Coordinates of C-alpha atoms and ligand atoms in Angstrom, one line a residue:
M1 CA 0.0 0.0 0.0
C2 CA 1.0 3.6 -0.3
G3 CA 3.8 4.8 2.0
I4 CA 4.2 8.2 3.4
V5 CA 7.2 9.9 4.9
G6 CA 7.7 13.5 6.0
Y7 CA 10.5 15.3 7.7
I8 CA 11.4 18.7 9.2
G9 CA 14.7 19.3 10.9
E10 CA 18.3 20.1 10.5
K11 CA 19.5 17.2 8.4
P12 CA 19.4 17.3 4.6
A13 CA 15.7 16.5 4.0
T14 CA 16.2 14.8 0.6
A15 CA 18.4 12.1 2.0
V16 CA 16.1 11.5 5.0
L17 CA 13.1 11.2 2.7
L18 CA 14.7 8.8 0.2
D19 CA 16.0 6.7 3.0
G20 CA 12.5 6.6 4.5
L21 CA 11.0 5.7 1.1
Q22 CA 13.4 2.8 0.7
K23 CA 12.4 1.5 4.1
L24 CA 8.8 1.6 3.0
E25 CA 9.4 -0.2 -0.3
Y26 CA 8.3 -3.5 1.3
R27 CA 4.8 -2.2 1.6
G28 CA 4.4 -2.6 -2.2
Y29 CA 4.4 0.3 -4.7
D30 CA 4.6 1.2 -8.3
S31 CA 5.8 4.8 -8.3
S32 CA 7.4 7.3 -5.9
G33 CA 8.1 11.0 -5.4
I34 CA 9.3 13.7 -3.1
A35 CA 8.7 17.4 -2.6
V36 CA 11.0 19.6 -0.5
L37 CA 11.5 23.2 0.4
D38 CA 15.0 24.7 0.2
H39 CA 16.2 27.4 2.6
S40 CA 14.9 30.1 0.3
H41 CA 11.5 28.4 0.5
H42 CA 11.4 27.3 -3.1
L43 CA 9.5 24.1 -3.7
H44 CA 11.2 21.3 -5.6
I45 CA 9.3 18.2 -6.7
S46 CA 10.3 15.0 -8.5
K47 CA 8.2 11.9 -9.1
R48 CA 8.7 8.8 -11.2
S49 CA 6.9 5.6 -12.0
G50 CA 8.7 2.3 -11.2
K51 CA 11.4 1.8 -8.6
I52 CA 12.8 4.3 -6.2
Q53 CA 16.0 4.1 -8.1
N54 CA 14.2 6.0 -11.0
L55 CA 13.4 8.7 -8.6
V56 CA 16.9 8.9 -7.2
K57 CA 18.3 9.1 -10.8
S58 CA 15.9 11.9 -11.7
I59 CA 16.9 13.8 -8.7
H60 CA 20.6 13.5 -9.6
Q61 CA 19.9 14.5 -13.2
F62 CA 18.3 17.8 -12.2
H63 CA 19.6 20.8 -10.3
W64 CA 18.3 19.5 -7.0
P65 CA 19.1 21.7 -4.0
Q66 CA 21.4 20.4 -1.3
S67 CA 20.0 22.4 1.5
C68 CA 16.5 21.3 2.1
Y69 CA 15.2 21.1 5.6
I70 CA 11.5 20.0 5.2
G71 CA 9.8 17.7 2.8
I72 CA 7.4 14.9 2.1
G73 CA 7.7 11.7 0.2
H74 CA 5.5 8.9 -1.1
T75 CA 5.5 5.4 -2.5
R76 CA 2.3 4.9 -4.5
W77 CA 0.3 1.6 -4.9
A78 CA -2.0 2.5 -7.7
T79 CA -5.8 2.5 -7.1
H80 CA -7.2 5.4 -9.2
G81 CA -5.1 5.9 -12.4
Q82 CA -2.2 3.9 -13.9
P83 CA 1.3 4.0 -12.2
T84 CA 2.6 6.9 -14.3
D85 CA 4.9 9.9 -13.4
E86 CA 1.8 12.2 -13.5
N87 CA -0.2 10.0 -11.1
A88 CA 2.7 9.6 -8.7
H89 CA 2.6 11.7 -5.5
P90 CA 3.2 14.4 -4.3
H91 CA 0.4 16.3 -6.1
L92 CA 0.6 20.1 -6.5
D93 CA -2.2 22.7 -6.6
C94 CA -2.5 25.0 -9.6
S95 CA -0.1 27.6 -8.2
G96 CA 2.5 25.0 -7.3
T97 CA 2.7 26.1 -3.6
I98 CA 0.8 23.2 -1.8
A99 CA 2.0 19.6 -2.1
V100 CA 0.1 16.6 -0.7
V101 CA 0.9 12.9 -0.3
H102 CA -2.0 10.6 0.5
N103 CA -2.8 7.0 1.5
G104 CA -6.4 6.0 1.2
I105 CA -9.4 6.5 -1.1
I106 CA -11.4 9.7 -1.6
E107 CA -14.9 8.3 -2.3
N108 CA -16.5 11.5 -3.6
Y109 CA -13.6 12.6 -5.7
H110 CA -15.5 12.5 -8.9
E111 CA -18.1 15.1 -7.8
L112 CA -15.4 17.2 -6.1
K113 CA -13.3 17.2 -9.2
Q114 CA -16.2 18.3 -11.4
H115 CA -17.0 21.1 -9.0
L116 CA -13.3 22.2 -8.8
Q117 CA -12.9 22.1 -12.6
K118 CA -15.9 24.3 -13.0
Q119 CA -14.1 26.8 -10.7
G120 CA -11.1 26.7 -13.1
H121 CA -8.8 24.2 -11.4
I122 CA -6.7 22.3 -13.9
F123 CA -6.0 18.7 -13.1
K124 CA -2.9 16.9 -14.2
S125 CA -3.5 13.4 -13.0
Q126 CA -6.2 10.7 -13.0
T127 CA -5.9 10.2 -9.2
D128 CA -8.4 10.8 -6.5
T129 CA -5.7 12.4 -4.4
E130 CA -5.3 15.5 -6.7
V131 CA -8.8 16.7 -5.7
L132 CA -7.4 17.2 -2.1
V133 CA -4.7 19.6 -3.1
H134 CA -7.1 21.7 -5.3
L135 CA -9.6 21.7 -2.4
L136 CA -6.9 22.9 -0.1
E137 CA -6.0 25.7 -2.5
A138 CA -9.6 26.7 -2.9
E139 CA -10.2 26.8 0.9
A140 CA -6.9 28.6 1.6
R141 CA -8.3 31.5 -0.5
H142 CA -11.0 32.1 2.1
N143 CA -9.5 30.7 5.3
A144 CA -6.4 31.2 7.3
W145 CA -3.9 28.3 7.2
P146 CA -4.2 25.7 8.8
Q147 CA -7.9 26.1 9.4
A148 CA -8.3 25.8 5.6
V149 CA -7.2 22.2 6.0
G150 CA -10.1 21.4 8.3
E151 CA -12.6 23.2 6.0
A152 CA -11.3 21.3 2.9
L153 CA -11.6 18.0 4.7
K154 CA -15.2 18.6 5.8
K155 CA -16.1 18.2 2.1
V156 CA -14.3 14.9 1.6
R157 CA -15.7 11.4 2.0
G158 CA -13.4 8.5 2.4
T159 CA -10.6 7.1 4.4
Y160 CA -7.2 8.8 4.3
S161 CA -3.9 9.6 5.8
L162 CA -2.2 12.6 4.3
V163 CA 0.7 14.9 4.8
I164 CA 0.7 18.5 3.5
L165 CA 3.6 20.8 2.7
N166 CA 2.7 24.5 2.1
Q167 CA 5.3 26.9 0.7
K168 CA 3.5 29.7 2.3
D169 CA 3.8 28.1 5.8
P170 CA 7.4 26.9 5.4
H171 CA 8.1 25.8 9.0
H172 CA 5.3 23.4 9.4
L173 CA 4.2 20.0 8.1
I174 CA 0.5 19.0 8.5
G175 CA -0.6 15.4 8.9
V176 CA -4.2 14.2 9.1
R177 CA -5.7 10.8 9.6
K178 CA -9.2 9.7 9.0
G179 CA -9.6 5.9 9.0
G180 CA -7.4 3.8 6.8
G181 CA -3.6 3.6 7.0
G182 CA -1.7 4.7 10.1
L183 CA 0.5 7.7 10.6
V184 CA 3.3 7.5 13.2
I185 CA 5.2 10.5 14.5
G186 CA 8.8 10.2 15.4
M187 CA 10.6 12.7 17.7
G188 CA 14.2 13.2 16.9
K189 CA 16.9 15.6 18.1
Q190 CA 16.0 18.9 16.5
A191 CA 13.8 17.0 14.1
M192 CA 10.3 15.5 13.6
F193 CA 9.3 12.7 11.4
I194 CA 6.0 11.4 10.1
A195 CA 5.5 8.2 8.3
S196 CA 3.1 5.4 7.4
D197 CA 5.0 3.0 9.7
V198 CA 7.9 2.8 12.1
S199 CA 10.2 1.1 9.7
A200 CA 10.8 4.5 8.0
L201 CA 11.9 5.9 11.4
L202 CA 14.3 3.2 12.5
G203 CA 17.7 4.7 12.8
H204 CA 16.4 8.2 13.5
T205 CA 14.4 7.7 16.7
H206 CA 12.8 5.2 19.1
Q207 CA 10.3 7.7 20.5
V208 CA 7.1 7.7 18.7
F209 CA 3.3 8.1 18.9
Y210 CA 0.5 7.4 16.5
L211 CA -2.2 9.6 15.2
D212 CA -5.7 8.4 16.0
D213 CA -8.7 8.6 13.7
G214 CA -9.8 12.2 13.1
E215 CA -6.6 13.8 14.3
M216 CA -4.5 16.4 12.7
I217 CA -0.9 17.2 13.7
I218 CA 1.0 20.4 13.0
L219 CA 4.7 19.6 13.1
E220 CA 7.6 22.0 13.7
K221 CA 11.2 21.1 14.1
Q222 CA 11.0 20.9 17.8
A223 CA 7.4 20.9 18.7
Y224 CA 4.0 19.6 17.6
Q225 CA 0.3 20.1 18.2
V226 CA -2.3 17.4 17.9
M227 CA -5.9 18.3 17.6
D228 CA -9.3 16.9 16.4
W229 CA -9.4 18.3 12.9
E230 CA -13.2 18.9 13.0
T231 CA -13.5 20.6 16.4
Q232 CA -9.9 21.9 16.7
K233 CA -9.8 20.6 20.3
L234 CA -6.3 19.8 21.4
R235 CA -5.3 16.2 22.1
L236 CA -2.6 14.8 24.3
K237 CA -0.5 11.9 23.1
Q238 CA 1.4 9.2 24.9
L239 CA 5.0 8.5 23.8
L240 CA 5.9 4.8 23.0
T241 CA 9.4 3.5 22.9
I242 CA 10.0 1.2 19.9
E243 CA 12.6 -1.5 20.6
W244 CA 13.2 -2.6 17.0
T245 CA 16.7 -1.7 15.7
P246 CA 17.6 -0.6 12.2
Q247 CA 19.7 -3.9 11.8
Q248 CA 16.5 -5.9 12.3
A249 CA 15.1 -4.3 9.2
E250 CA 18.2 -5.2 7.1
K251 CA 18.8 -8.4 5.2
G252 CA 21.8 -9.3 7.4
G253 CA 23.7 -11.2 4.6
Y254 CA 20.6 -13.1 3.2
A255 CA 19.7 -12.7 -0.4
H256 CA 16.1 -11.8 0.5
F257 CA 14.2 -10.6 3.6
M258 CA 11.9 -13.5 3.1
L259 CA 14.7 -16.0 3.6
K260 CA 16.1 -14.1 6.5
E261 CA 12.6 -14.1 8.1
I262 CA 12.1 -17.8 7.5
M263 CA 15.5 -18.5 9.1
E264 CA 14.9 -16.4 12.2
Q265 CA 11.6 -18.1 13.1
S266 CA 13.2 -19.9 16.0
K267 CA 14.4 -16.7 17.6
A268 CA 11.1 -14.9 16.9
M269 CA 9.3 -17.7 18.6
E270 CA 11.7 -17.7 21.6
D271 CA 11.1 -13.9 21.9
T272 CA 7.3 -14.4 21.7
L273 CA 7.3 -17.0 24.5
R274 CA 9.9 -15.2 26.7
G275 CA 8.5 -14.2 30.2
R276 CA 5.1 -15.5 29.4
I277 CA 5.6 -19.2 30.3
D278 CA 7.8 -20.7 32.9
A279 CA 9.9 -23.9 32.7
A280 CA 7.1 -25.9 34.3
G281 CA 4.8 -24.9 31.5
N282 CA 2.7 -22.4 33.5
T283 CA 1.6 -19.3 31.6
Q284 CA 1.1 -15.8 33.0
L285 CA -0.2 -13.3 30.5
V286 CA -0.4 -9.9 32.2
E287 CA -1.9 -8.7 28.9
L288 CA -5.2 -10.3 29.8
S289 CA -5.5 -8.2 32.9
K290 CA -7.2 -5.5 30.7
I291 CA -10.2 -7.8 30.4
N292 CA -12.4 -8.6 33.4
L293 CA -11.5 -11.9 35.0
K294 CA -15.1 -13.1 35.4
F295 CA -15.6 -12.6 31.7
L296 CA -12.4 -14.6 30.9
K297 CA -13.6 -17.4 33.0
T298 CA -17.2 -17.5 31.6
F299 CA -17.4 -16.2 28.0
H300 CA -19.2 -18.5 25.7
R301 CA -17.5 -18.3 22.4
I302 CA -14.3 -17.1 20.6
V303 CA -14.8 -15.4 17.2
I304 CA -11.5 -15.0 15.3
L305 CA -11.2 -12.3 12.6
A306 CA -8.3 -11.8 10.3
C307 CA -7.1 -11.7 6.6
G308 CA -4.7 -13.7 4.5
T309 CA -1.9 -15.5 6.4
S310 CA -3.2 -14.2 9.7
Y311 CA -6.6 -15.8 8.9
Y312 CA -4.8 -19.2 8.4
A313 CA -3.1 -18.8 11.7
G314 CA -6.6 -18.2 13.1
L315 CA -7.8 -21.3 11.5
V316 CA -5.1 -23.3 13.3
G317 CA -6.3 -21.4 16.4
K318 CA -9.8 -22.8 16.0
F319 CA -8.4 -26.3 16.3
I320 CA -6.3 -25.4 19.4
F321 CA -8.9 -23.4 21.3
E322 CA -11.7 -26.0 20.6
D323 CA -9.5 -28.8 21.6
I324 CA -8.3 -27.3 24.8
L325 CA -11.1 -25.1 26.0
K326 CA -14.0 -27.1 24.6
I327 CA -15.9 -24.0 23.6
P328 CA -17.2 -23.1 20.2
V329 CA -14.8 -21.1 18.0
E330 CA -15.8 -19.3 14.8
I331 CA -13.5 -17.7 12.3
D332 CA -14.3 -15.2 9.7
Y333 CA -12.5 -13.2 7.1
A334 CA -12.5 -9.7 8.5
S335 CA -13.5 -8.3 5.1
E336 CA -16.7 -10.5 5.2
F337 CA -17.6 -10.1 8.9
R338 CA -17.6 -6.3 8.7
Y339 CA -20.1 -6.0 5.9
R340 CA -22.7 -8.3 7.3
D341 CA -24.7 -7.7 10.4
P342 CA -22.6 -10.2 12.4
V343 CA -24.2 -12.0 15.3
V344 CA -21.8 -11.4 18.2
D345 CA -22.6 -10.1 21.6
A346 CA -21.3 -9.4 25.1
H347 CA -20.7 -13.1 25.8
D348 CA -18.1 -13.4 22.9
L349 CA -14.4 -12.9 23.0
V350 CA -13.5 -11.5 19.5
L351 CA -9.9 -12.2 18.6
A352 CA -8.3 -10.2 15.8
I353 CA -5.1 -11.4 14.3
S354 CA -2.9 -9.1 12.3
Q355 CA 0.9 -8.8 11.7
S356 CA 0.8 -5.1 10.8
G357 CA -2.1 -4.0 13.0
E358 CA -3.1 -1.7 10.1
T359 CA -5.2 -4.0 7.9
V360 CA -8.3 -1.8 7.5
D361 CA -10.7 -4.7 7.2
T362 CA -9.5 -6.2 10.5
L363 CA -9.6 -2.8 12.1
V364 CA -13.1 -2.1 11.1
A365 CA -14.2 -5.6 12.0
I366 CA -12.9 -5.0 15.6
R367 CA -14.9 -1.8 15.8
E368 CA -18.0 -3.7 14.6
A369 CA -17.5 -6.3 17.3
K370 CA -17.0 -3.6 19.9
S371 CA -20.2 -1.8 18.9
K372 CA -22.0 -5.1 19.6
K373 CA -20.5 -5.1 23.1
S374 CA -18.1 -8.1 22.6
K375 CA -14.8 -8.0 24.4
T376 CA -12.0 -7.7 21.8
M377 CA -8.4 -8.9 21.9
A378 CA -5.7 -8.6 19.3
I379 CA -2.7 -10.7 18.4
C380 CA -0.4 -8.3 16.6
N381 CA 3.2 -7.7 15.8
V382 CA 3.4 -4.0 15.7
L383 CA 3.4 -2.1 19.0
G384 CA 1.2 1.0 18.8
S385 CA -0.4 0.1 15.5
S386 CA -4.1 0.9 15.0
I387 CA -5.5 -2.5 15.9
T388 CA -3.5 -2.6 19.1
R389 CA -4.9 0.8 20.1
E390 CA -8.5 -0.2 19.6
A391 CA -8.6 -3.7 21.0
D392 CA -9.4 -4.2 24.7
A393 CA -6.3 -6.3 25.2
V394 CA -3.3 -7.0 23.1
L395 CA -0.9 -10.0 22.9
L396 CA 2.1 -8.9 20.9
T397 CA 4.0 -11.4 18.8
R398 CA 7.6 -10.4 19.1
A399 CA 8.7 -11.4 15.6
G400 CA 10.5 -8.1 14.9
P401 CA 9.9 -6.2 11.7
E402 CA 8.6 -8.4 8.9
I403 CA 9.7 -6.8 5.7
G404 CA 9.2 -9.6 3.1
V405 CA 5.7 -9.2 1.7
A406 CA 5.0 -12.9 2.1
S407 CA 4.4 -13.4 5.8
T408 CA 6.5 -16.2 7.4
K409 CA 7.7 -15.5 10.9
A410 CA 4.5 -13.6 11.7
F411 CA 2.6 -16.8 11.0
T412 CA 4.5 -19.1 13.3
T413 CA 4.6 -16.5 16.1
Q414 CA 0.9 -15.9 15.7
V415 CA 0.3 -19.6 16.2
A416 CA 2.6 -19.5 19.3
A417 CA 0.7 -16.6 20.7
I418 CA -2.6 -18.5 20.1
W419 CA -1.1 -21.3 22.1
L420 CA -0.1 -19.0 24.9
L421 CA -3.6 -17.5 25.0
A422 CA -5.2 -21.0 24.9
L423 CA -3.0 -22.2 27.8
E424 CA -3.7 -19.0 29.8
L425 CA -7.5 -19.4 29.3
A426 CA -7.1 -23.1 30.2
R427 CA -5.5 -22.1 33.5
L428 CA -8.2 -19.5 34.3
R429 CA -11.0 -21.8 33.3
R430 CA -9.4 -24.9 34.9
T431 CA -9.7 -27.1 31.8
P432 CA -8.2 -29.5 30.9
T433 CA -6.4 -31.1 33.8
V434 CA -3.4 -29.3 35.3
S435 CA -1.0 -32.0 34.2
R436 CA -2.2 -31.9 30.6
R437 CA -2.0 -28.2 30.5
L438 CA 1.5 -28.1 31.9
Q439 CA 2.6 -30.9 29.6
M440 CA 1.4 -28.8 26.6
G441 CA 3.1 -25.7 28.0
R442 CA 6.4 -27.5 28.2
H443 CA 5.9 -28.8 24.7
L444 CA 5.4 -25.2 23.5
L445 CA 8.6 -24.2 25.1
K446 CA 10.5 -26.7 22.9
M447 CA 9.2 -25.3 19.7
P448 CA 12.1 -22.9 19.0
I449 CA 14.6 -25.8 19.2
Y450 CA 12.4 -27.9 16.9
I451 CA 12.1 -25.1 14.4
E452 CA 15.8 -24.4 14.4
Q453 CA 16.7 -28.0 13.8
T454 CA 14.1 -28.4 11.1
L455 CA 15.1 -25.3 9.2
Q456 CA 18.8 -26.3 9.3
A457 CA 18.0 -29.7 7.8
L458 CA 15.5 -28.4 5.2
R459 CA 17.9 -25.8 3.8
K460 CA 19.9 -28.6 2.2
T461 CA 17.0 -30.8 0.9
I462 CA 14.5 -28.4 -0.6
K463 CA 16.5 -26.9 -3.4
P464 CA 16.7 -30.0 -5.7
L465 CA 13.0 -30.5 -5.3
A466 CA 12.3 -26.9 -6.1
Q467 CA 14.4 -27.4 -9.3
R468 CA 12.4 -30.4 -10.2
F469 CA 9.0 -28.7 -9.8
S470 CA 9.6 -25.1 -10.8
R471 CA 8.2 -25.5 -14.3
Y472 CA 4.7 -26.7 -13.4
D473 CA 1.8 -24.3 -13.9
H474 CA -0.6 -25.6 -11.1
F475 CA -0.2 -27.2 -7.7
L476 CA -2.7 -28.6 -5.2
Y477 CA -1.9 -28.6 -1.5
L478 CA -3.7 -31.0 0.8
G479 CA -3.9 -31.4 4.5
R480 CA -6.4 -32.6 7.2
G481 CA -7.4 -31.5 10.6
I482 CA -5.0 -28.9 12.1
N483 CA -2.8 -29.3 9.0
Y484 CA -5.5 -28.3 6.6
P485 CA -4.8 -24.5 7.3
I486 CA -1.2 -25.3 6.5
A487 CA -2.2 -26.6 3.1
L488 CA -4.0 -23.3 2.5
E489 CA -1.0 -21.3 3.8
G490 CA 1.5 -23.3 1.7
A491 CA -0.5 -22.7 -1.4
L492 CA -0.8 -19.0 -0.6
K493 CA 3.0 -18.7 -0.2
L494 CA 3.6 -20.4 -3.6
K495 CA 1.1 -18.2 -5.5
E496 CA 2.2 -15.0 -3.9
I497 CA 5.9 -15.1 -4.7
S498 CA 6.2 -17.4 -7.7
Y499 CA 2.9 -16.5 -9.5
I500 CA 2.2 -20.2 -9.9
H501 CA -1.4 -21.1 -9.5
A502 CA -1.9 -23.1 -6.3
E503 CA -4.9 -24.3 -4.4
G504 CA -5.1 -25.4 -0.8
Y505 CA -7.8 -27.9 0.1
P506 CA -8.8 -30.1 3.1
A507 CA -7.8 -33.5 1.7
G508 CA -11.2 -35.0 2.4
E509 CA -12.8 -32.5 0.1
M510 CA -10.6 -33.5 -2.9
K511 CA -13.0 -36.1 -4.1
H512 CA -15.8 -33.6 -4.1
G513 CA -14.3 -31.6 -7.0
P514 CA -10.6 -30.8 -7.3
I515 CA -9.8 -34.4 -8.2
A516 CA -11.1 -33.6 -11.6
L517 CA -8.0 -31.5 -12.1
I518 CA -5.5 -34.2 -11.3
D519 CA -3.2 -35.4 -14.1
S520 CA 0.5 -35.9 -14.6
Q521 CA 1.0 -32.1 -14.9
F522 CA -0.7 -31.3 -11.6
P523 CA 1.7 -31.9 -8.7
V524 CA 0.0 -32.4 -5.3
V525 CA 1.8 -31.5 -2.0
V526 CA 0.3 -33.6 0.8
L527 CA 0.9 -33.1 4.5
A528 CA 0.9 -36.7 5.6
L529 CA 2.2 -36.9 9.2
K530 CA 2.5 -40.5 10.5
S531 CA 1.5 -39.7 14.1
S532 CA -1.6 -37.8 13.0
R533 CA -5.0 -39.3 13.7
Y534 CA -5.7 -38.7 10.0
Y535 CA -2.7 -40.6 8.7
E536 CA -4.5 -43.5 7.1
K537 CA -7.1 -41.3 5.5
I538 CA -4.4 -39.1 4.1
I539 CA -2.6 -42.1 2.7
S540 CA -5.9 -43.0 0.9
N541 CA -6.0 -39.5 -0.5
I542 CA -2.5 -40.0 -1.8
E543 CA -3.5 -43.3 -3.5
Q544 CA -6.4 -41.4 -5.2
V545 CA -4.0 -38.8 -6.6
R546 CA -1.4 -41.4 -7.7
A547 CA -4.2 -43.5 -9.5
R548 CA -4.7 -40.4 -11.7
S549 CA -1.0 -40.0 -12.4
G550 CA -0.6 -36.9 -10.2
P551 CA 2.9 -36.5 -8.9
V552 CA 2.9 -36.4 -5.1
I553 CA 5.3 -34.5 -2.8
G554 CA 4.7 -35.8 0.7
I555 CA 5.6 -33.8 3.8
L556 CA 6.4 -36.8 6.0
E557 CA 7.7 -37.5 9.5
K558 CA 11.2 -39.0 9.7
N559 CA 11.5 -42.7 9.0
D560 CA 8.0 -43.1 7.6
S561 CA 8.7 -46.0 5.2
L562 CA 5.0 -46.5 4.3
G563 CA 4.6 -42.8 3.4
Q564 CA 7.9 -42.9 1.4
Q565 CA 6.6 -45.8 -0.7
K566 CA 3.3 -44.1 -1.4
V567 CA 4.6 -40.7 -2.7
N568 CA 6.9 -39.7 -5.6
F569 CA 9.0 -37.3 -3.6
F570 CA 9.1 -36.5 0.1
I571 CA 10.4 -33.9 2.5
E572 CA 11.1 -35.1 6.1
I573 CA 10.2 -33.2 9.3
P574 CA 10.6 -34.3 12.9
T575 CA 7.8 -36.2 14.7
I576 CA 5.9 -33.8 16.9
E577 CA 2.5 -33.9 18.8
E578 CA -0.1 -33.2 16.1
S579 CA -1.5 -30.1 17.7
F580 CA 1.9 -28.4 17.6
S581 CA 2.8 -29.7 14.1
P582 CA 1.6 -26.6 12.1
M583 CA 4.6 -24.6 13.5
I584 CA 6.9 -27.2 11.9
S585 CA 5.0 -28.4 8.9
I586 CA 4.7 -24.9 7.4
L587 CA 8.5 -24.6 7.3
P588 CA 9.1 -26.8 4.2
L589 CA 6.3 -25.1 2.4
Q590 CA 7.7 -21.7 3.0
L591 CA 11.1 -22.8 1.8
L592 CA 9.7 -24.7 -1.2
A593 CA 7.8 -21.5 -2.3
Y594 CA 10.9 -19.4 -1.7
E595 CA 13.3 -21.7 -3.7
I596 CA 10.8 -22.0 -6.6
A597 CA 10.5 -18.2 -6.8
V598 CA 14.3 -17.9 -6.7
I599 CA 14.6 -20.3 -9.7
L600 CA 11.9 -18.4 -11.6
G601 CA 13.7 -15.1 -10.9
R602 CA 10.7 -13.5 -9.2
E603 CA 10.8 -10.3 -7.1
I604 CA 10.5 -12.3 -3.9
D605 CA 10.3 -9.5 -1.3
Q606 CA 8.0 -7.3 -3.3
P607 CA 5.9 -9.6 -5.5
R608 CA 3.8 -7.8 -8.2
N609 CA 0.5 -6.3 -7.2
L610 CA 0.9 -7.1 -3.5
A611 CA 1.1 -4.8 -0.6
K612 CA 2.5 -5.6 2.9
S613 CA -0.3 -4.0 4.8
V614 CA -3.6 -3.5 3.1
T615 CA -5.0 -0.2 4.3
V616 CA -7.6 0.3 1.6
E617 CA -10.9 -1.5 1.5
Ligands
F6R701 C1 0.4 -13.3 3.0 C2 0.3 -11.9 3.6 C3 -1.1 -11.4 3.6 C4 -1.4 -10.8 5.0 C5 -2.8 -10.2 5.1 C6 -3.1 -9.7 6.5 O1 1.8 -13.7 3.0 O2 1.2 -11.3 4.0 O3 -2.1 -12.3 3.2 O4 -1.3 -11.9 5.9 O5 -2.8 -9.1 4.2 O6 -2.1 -8.8 7.0 P1 -2.0 -8.5 8.5 O7 -1.6 -9.7 9.2 O8 -1.0 -7.4 8.6 O9 -3.3 -8.0 9.0

């Protein structure tokens, strides 16, 4: 999704902005641009379609001033209008004095544009964003700055985050947020930063706060003022300390962020578990103290809401919660839940799962659940993100920054967090038996070691298999029970980064349709774990595929001689209690997708059309 960065301070603004844009690349984009003011308050702008390198080149080619102290930058992920130079942000008003960068969608842009055109405003792009800057120009003719901003925004419908630079107000940047993507403010020494997410600020500051819905900020070099943009009422903000380091957001010698993030899953899980479970297997989640104890002991149902990979982690969670707590668990795509009139109430715990904490569908779904009096909780990776600010309680995964667009370590740590939550609720609700609960807790504690050993072994074995299978056009992934979500997630990983069509299916459903697709050109990846209660049934499914000449890649436990006979190719993983196996069985599927994408020469960390956090509806 679009990325925003703004800076005011004593360092050369161009370098700070370009660095910030590079850090935001991972969000997904197709053009970029910056606008700065030099010390004589002249406005300079450059914008280019394609990679940030194109922008950097264009800046070097022109007479770009060295001494800029304030500016805004943007990476655009096209929604309205093609990814061209003209459609890239920042957008300028007719007089070339106001520049705007925007993330979100202006719903009534068509009628606003017609109205502004009638007034003589000349539009240069096909974007919805450009109406904002002309509206600001129109309102600034009748109102003082920055009141003109509030007046302009009263005419706008939609969700947006924007940052405004005005040549006539050369010592301030203005940021506004209404729904949609987040805006984080960083406080540096003699400098202020504003950005779509903290990764753009790493290396500059650890002291941040986030703008809430409906807030406007006026930034100066050493001061700021936050207010409700409609009422102009001042708001106080609480500073957060971000512990992520700039090194965590670098590749650290790996060819891609995705590979680095796959390989650091053991550490990410260790961090997620640290301090929350003791060696005996007892959990203690202080995070739950935000929710009334009586409710935690008595609520009737868990409703899980999430999108994409986080949804699949939630699907694993359904198996875990139901198995341990013996209460009903429902799971819904946040994008579906929010548009119905969902039946949830004060007896439900609604659990949102999101790596970024900014996925707008999940955010709005949480609000919907709150409006129906449900208690809400979030499993999230980004401290201070929108979802963490709106949920009643938050359990942070401590995976560190996830930069690769394809989610990997976020998934395994989300499953670990679900386990922690399940064990804590089990403790409070006294079910199942204490010994079973502690046994599961101790098992959870061993996961980082299992993950590390598995990854080390897999790195050597997956490549030749990827070589053998990289030229197929379609794949089917099958799993049963708690490994059925892993089939879905494995297929998602392959399609996202290699652009190969892949379907995930519960294996038992294959005979109800997808079996029609099977032939010698349709490889099937089957999660067939010997110690699973479904093993025999999965072996029958494998037979059905083989009988139709489908090549089968089995994900098998070590020394499974029967499994090895039944499949054409296999990848071995250690034997592990079935309810913990998703945290291991996903690893070969992540690596298989990665290695195939490498062979095909794909842009692994920024696959086409995808955005890291989806902040538009
Ligand atoms: C897949 C992927 C997406 C995200 C989804 C939700 O690899 O990254 O499917 O999982 O967009 O994002 P979050 O978890 O940030 O809400």
